[in-house]
Amino acid sequence: MCDHLTINKGYGVHKLRLKFPGDESLLFRDCHFQYEKGEKILFLGPSGCGKSTLLQVLAGLIPHAVDVPMKAEQVVVPESTAMVFQDPDSQFCMTHVDEEIAFVLENLQIPREEMPAQIKKFLSAVGLHLEDVQTSIHKLSGGMKQRLAIASAMALQPEVLFLDEPTALLDSEGTNQVWETIRQLPEDQTLLIVEHKIEQMLDVVDRIVLFRPDGTILADGKKEEVLANYQEQLREYGIWYPGIWEDRLIDCSEVPITNQADSPLLALRDFQVLHSGNVKLHVSHADLYKGEWIAVMGKNGAGKSTMLQGIRQLLKTKGTLLYQGSPIKRGDLQEIGFVFQNPELQFVASTVKDEVAYSVRQALKNPSEEEIDQVVRERLERFALWEHHHKHPYQLSVGQKRRLSVCATIHERHQILLLDEPTFGLDAQNTFSLLDWLEQFSQSGTTIVMVTHSEEIADHYADRVWWIEEGRLQKVSSNGVDGKELADGGNRERDVASSSKS
Amino acid sequence: MEGIAKETWLHRVNPSIKLLLSLGVLISLLFIHNLNVMLLLTIVIIICFAFGTGVSRKIALLFFLPFFLLFCSSVLTMALYGKGSTFWWEWGIFRVSEESFYRGVHLGFRALTFGLIGLIFVCTTHPVRLFYSLMQQLRFPPKFAYSFMASIRLLPIIWDEFQTIRMAHQVRGFSPGKGWKGFKSKLSAYAVPLLAQSIRRAYRIAVAMEAKRFKGNQKRTYYYQLSIGKWDFLFLLFLLGITGIVWIGSEWIQLLPNQDVRLV
């Protein structure tokens, strides 16, 4: 791939060498990449292959804004660039929508008098029609935040717009909003995109560059050709390509749920979760049976996480919560595990091994050190983490951190496992390996309640879906059966799923 | 302090002017040693705080409470342990003399007025406007001003993360034990993840700001144009007015000895 052409037309890099401090090998060795005005290019590759890094080099952020040592024979960066980043919460520096775009306009020294009109123009170009432009960014949904990020990028009037996994942390609605916005950009806008979830955006691009895990370019060509010729690699590299669920489901057959016990493991009756004195979530009636897998779905801020926190008694609650037929007691809580969305916030030890050992010590009665070592090793091997046992949890990759958070939380006494979006932002490979572990737990009789935005996960893995809307459990649907609205009275004998299965 | 205060005329005063004049008032407070003047001044400032900031009664009381406690504790410590010759009351090591009592009260008033002036400033100043004004009126470097403004957005996120860590510790049964060692491990269990998250986020925001062509020292225009106007003049007159009222008033109203506390 490293032909010895220098860049005489368009933009790009020639003979790029780049190494992250502390890494042993070069991330790029004599990499060559070239593109022209008006192209719409997608970078694909496994996590950690360096595609985002290359994007930052091409945008001129490395080595100026991001201090990474690099060498290249030639770098041609467009005169004006703009970049949209992955995390909606860490790319704004102002508190309000109008101020954020004004920040860009100020940098460009646009006169103050022209600003309000321009702010309106850029906001409406991305379909953000707010009643008041002085809206707090904090109140926007993830999809809206990313559209604001696109608006402020477009305010730079860039020759080339770079997008670094702009939808990785969004649900499917937000993802659609982002790509819909990109489609409405001017026809001749040059785009360079790094993305993992390509299902909803393939029509946006016409050229695909596929990277190998070591950062070299495996394929570079027309969209149709690359997609057709490299199916196997797309699958191997954990990319969410179109049709991935069909491919996956050939491998895993549906396992019928084990016989449900007659009495629910957990029963919620007129259950309310309070947050600083206000009712944040209300469940009039819901049951949870042993061995079930429940997906909790709903919009951002509807109260999904609140519900899990309420069940685990992390927030104040009112109403009835019956565990195995009697009101839940402190001791029962040890049988309910909880995995948080951000794994880093729940780590308590300084090595991967200690992290798991911490939980093992609590689960076993007076364990000996050898016993602990053995259990820890078994668990880490099961989650394919043993080779990293001496590392600090923060040194793991995103997918490994997520696996460790599940691995360190679960112990044998857990009857119920509550998970808050455990597959959020993961690539396909890590998502499926995590789901496979959960499937194993589920089959051994652990009940799983999982917040998710993915309809596929709800369809293919969960037995039932709890739909939360505006702080209420509105609907319970089971696989294959259409959901039924829950009446507010809360005196229903049993909900849909249990009657359809009995 | 957005959202909890109704806008009053104090909000319209230029933040830089307000900051400088408030600092001036704080410094001149250090030179008031007359107890009666101090008392009257405290009363006036309490009235300003209660009616001038537009904060609701409940929140005003909530803010006032810690400063009132500060007042009480200053009075008590000074009164109980201070030196003096005219004893009012004695019990063991506690000796309350006239001098120590008056000095305590004086110190208490000083603490209270310092706190309240700070509160009035915070309640009537929008942080974003403050930094815009600092850049425009006082040539404060944009590099720092925008960094401060960016960090305002991070505070609620850090608070949310703190709550999550607390819950996670509860779920995992994390109890670092008592004593110094327990305190240390508890501190690191909170500080390490919070710092790691914040540093990473701050770094990303910095990169995003540079990607938006922010250079820190470039020439720039301002979305909020802040200037000096009639409200600033009015604010100055207001402060002079208060001074005058207190000065003259202290001749007429004598609630506490009208003399220098250092000379009692």
mmCIF file of C-alpha atoms in Angstrom, chain A residues 61 64-67 80-81 83 85 87-96 98-100 102-112 115 119 134 137-138 152 156 309 312-315 338 340 342 344-348 355 358-359 362 394 401 408, chain B residues 2 126 128 132 135 146 149-154 156-157 160-161 163-176 189 192-194 196-197 200-215 218-225:
data_model
loop_
_atom_site.group_PDB
_atom_site.id
_atom_site.type_symbol
_atom_site.label_atom_id
_atom_site.label_comp_id
_atom_site.label_asym_id
_atom_site.label_seq_id
_atom_site.Cartn_x
_atom_site.Cartn_y
_atom_site.Cartn_z
ATOM 1 C CA LEU A 61 -4.814 18.070 15.295
ATOM 2 C CA HIS A 64 -0.452 20.611 17.103
ATOM 3 C CA ALA A 65 -3.360 20.187 19.523
ATOM 4 C CA VAL A 66 -2.630 16.582 20.526
ATOM 5 C CA ASP A 67 0.954 15.989 21.475
ATOM 6 C CA SER A 80 -9.971 24.775 7.104
ATOM 7 C CA THR A 81 -11.114 21.652 8.910
ATOM 8 C CA MET A 83 -14.109 17.756 13.683
ATOM 9 C CA PHE A 85 -15.959 13.952 18.335
ATOM 10 C CA ASP A 87 -18.442 11.928 23.346
ATOM 11 C CA PRO A 88 -21.333 14.416 23.363
ATOM 12 C CA ASP A 89 -20.402 15.467 26.888
ATOM 13 C CA SER A 90 -16.821 16.416 26.294
ATOM 14 C CA GLN A 91 -16.720 18.607 23.235
ATOM 15 C CA PHE A 92 -18.534 21.730 24.355
ATOM 16 C CA CYS A 93 -16.977 24.479 26.414
ATOM 17 C CA MET A 94 -20.024 26.675 26.959
ATOM 18 C CA THR A 95 -23.225 26.045 28.865
ATOM 19 C CA HIS A 96 -25.833 27.168 26.341
ATOM 20 C CA ASP A 98 -26.200 29.751 21.318
ATOM 21 C CA GLU A 99 -23.007 30.432 23.289
ATOM 22 C CA GLU A 100 -21.421 27.276 21.918
ATOM 23 C CA ALA A 102 -20.992 31.906 19.233
ATOM 24 C CA PHE A 103 -17.690 30.571 20.592
ATOM 25 C CA VAL A 104 -16.783 29.393 17.093
ATOM 26 C CA LEU A 105 -17.941 32.666 15.531
ATOM 27 C CA GLU A 106 -15.873 34.615 18.057
ATOM 28 C CA ASN A 107 -12.807 32.571 17.113
ATOM 29 C CA LEU A 108 -13.421 33.522 13.488
ATOM 30 C CA GLN A 109 -13.834 37.178 14.502
ATOM 31 C CA ILE A 110 -17.340 37.482 13.094
ATOM 32 C CA PRO A 111 -18.812 40.838 14.203
ATOM 33 C CA ARG A 112 -21.196 40.555 17.119
ATOM 34 C CA MET A 115 -23.927 36.409 15.302
ATOM 35 C CA ILE A 119 -26.454 31.017 15.011
ATOM 36 C CA GLN A 134 -30.458 30.077 24.961
ATOM 37 C CA ILE A 137 -26.846 22.017 26.567
ATOM 38 C CA HIS A 138 -27.303 19.813 29.622
ATOM 39 C CA SER A 152 -20.675 24.299 15.473
ATOM 40 C CA LEU A 156 -16.189 26.884 10.862
ATOM 41 C CA GLN A 309 -31.440 1.783 41.366
ATOM 42 C CA ARG A 312 -31.532 -2.400 44.410
ATOM 43 C CA GLN A 313 -32.675 0.101 47.104
ATOM 44 C CA LEU A 314 -29.992 2.608 46.175
ATOM 45 C CA LEU A 315 -32.627 5.319 46.097
ATOM 46 C CA PHE A 338 -25.666 -4.369 39.935
ATOM 47 C CA PHE A 340 -23.077 0.278 36.367
ATOM 48 C CA ASN A 342 -19.395 3.349 33.463
ATOM 49 C CA GLU A 344 -14.451 2.795 35.981
ATOM 50 C CA LEU A 345 -16.734 4.248 38.608
ATOM 51 C CA GLN A 346 -17.296 0.893 40.246
ATOM 52 C CA PHE A 347 -13.724 -0.400 40.490
ATOM 53 C CA VAL A 348 -12.383 -0.481 44.029
ATOM 54 C CA GLU A 355 -10.860 -6.428 41.791
ATOM 55 C CA TYR A 358 -12.592 -8.365 46.495
ATOM 56 C CA SER A 359 -15.954 -9.782 45.489
ATOM 57 C CA GLN A 362 -17.371 -11.226 50.302
ATOM 58 C CA TYR A 394 -7.922 1.506 34.047
ATOM 59 C CA LYS A 401 -13.271 -2.935 31.356
ATOM 60 C CA ALA A 408 -16.126 -8.667 39.377
ATOM 61 C CA GLU B 2 -28.851 30.929 37.391
ATOM 62 C CA HIS B 126 -23.965 35.273 35.920
ATOM 63 C CA VAL B 128 -20.491 33.486 31.870
ATOM 64 C CA TYR B 132 -16.865 37.930 29.341
ATOM 65 C CA MET B 135 -11.961 39.686 29.261
ATOM 66 C CA TYR B 146 -12.830 29.992 28.499
ATOM 67 C CA MET B 149 -16.335 28.580 31.635
ATOM 68 C CA ALA B 150 -15.735 25.060 30.302
ATOM 69 C CA SER B 151 -15.215 23.800 33.829
ATOM 70 C CA ILE B 152 -18.609 25.151 34.906
ATOM 71 C CA ARG B 153 -20.195 22.525 32.674
ATOM 72 C CA LEU B 154 -18.137 19.785 34.295
ATOM 73 C CA PRO B 156 -22.781 18.760 37.556
ATOM 74 C CA ILE B 157 -21.196 15.827 35.702
ATOM 75 C CA ASP B 160 -23.414 12.722 39.141
ATOM 76 C CA GLU B 161 -20.299 10.585 39.035
ATOM 77 C CA GLN B 163 -23.294 9.745 43.367
ATOM 78 C CA THR B 164 -22.668 6.744 41.117
ATOM 79 C CA ILE B 165 -19.449 5.877 42.934
ATOM 80 C CA ARG B 166 -21.295 6.050 46.235
ATOM 81 C CA MET B 167 -23.951 3.678 44.937
ATOM 82 C CA ALA B 168 -21.329 1.359 43.464
ATOM 83 C CA HIS B 169 -19.550 1.172 46.797
ATOM 84 C CA GLN B 170 -22.830 0.391 48.487
ATOM 85 C CA VAL B 171 -23.564 -2.399 45.997
ATOM 86 C CA ARG B 172 -20.116 -3.909 46.287
ATOM 87 C CA GLY B 173 -20.101 -3.630 50.061
ATOM 88 C CA PHE B 174 -16.995 -1.457 49.985
ATOM 89 C CA SER B 175 -16.174 -0.455 53.545
ATOM 90 C CA PRO B 176 -12.633 0.804 53.940
ATOM 91 C CA ALA B 189 -11.489 5.270 46.142
ATOM 92 C CA VAL B 192 -8.897 8.380 41.702
ATOM 93 C CA PRO B 193 -11.928 7.640 39.503
ATOM 94 C CA LEU B 194 -13.247 11.210 39.741
ATOM 95 C CA ALA B 196 -9.296 10.149 36.049
ATOM 96 C CA GLN B 197 -12.669 10.927 34.487
ATOM 97 C CA ARG B 200 -9.714 12.771 30.477
ATOM 98 C CA ARG B 201 -12.791 14.884 29.860
ATOM 99 C CA ALA B 202 -10.890 18.149 30.314
ATOM 100 C CA TYR B 203 -8.273 16.952 27.850
ATOM 101 C CA ARG B 204 -10.928 16.069 25.276
ATOM 102 C CA ILE B 205 -12.639 19.413 25.693
ATOM 103 C CA ALA B 206 -9.303 21.165 25.238
ATOM 104 C CA VAL B 207 -8.705 19.291 21.979
ATOM 105 C CA ALA B 208 -12.249 20.070 20.832
ATOM 106 C CA MET B 209 -11.702 23.755 21.611
ATOM 107 C CA GLU B 210 -8.527 23.833 19.557
ATOM 108 C CA ALA B 211 -10.318 21.999 16.766
ATOM 109 C CA LYS B 212 -12.764 24.914 16.795
ATOM 110 C CA ARG B 213 -9.798 27.178 16.102
ATOM 111 C CA PHE B 214 -9.511 28.592 19.582
ATOM 112 C CA LYS B 215 -5.937 29.710 20.073
ATOM 113 C CA GLN B 218 -5.932 35.424 19.064
ATOM 114 C CA LYS B 219 -7.931 38.561 18.428
ATOM 115 C CA ARG B 220 -11.598 37.825 18.926
ATOM 116 C CA THR B 221 -15.058 39.313 18.894
ATOM 117 C CA TYR B 222 -17.504 38.831 21.735
ATOM 118 C CA TYR B 223 -21.034 37.446 21.669
ATOM 119 C CA TYR B 224 -21.855 39.272 24.872
ATOM 120 C CA GLN B 225 -20.746 42.872 24.609
#
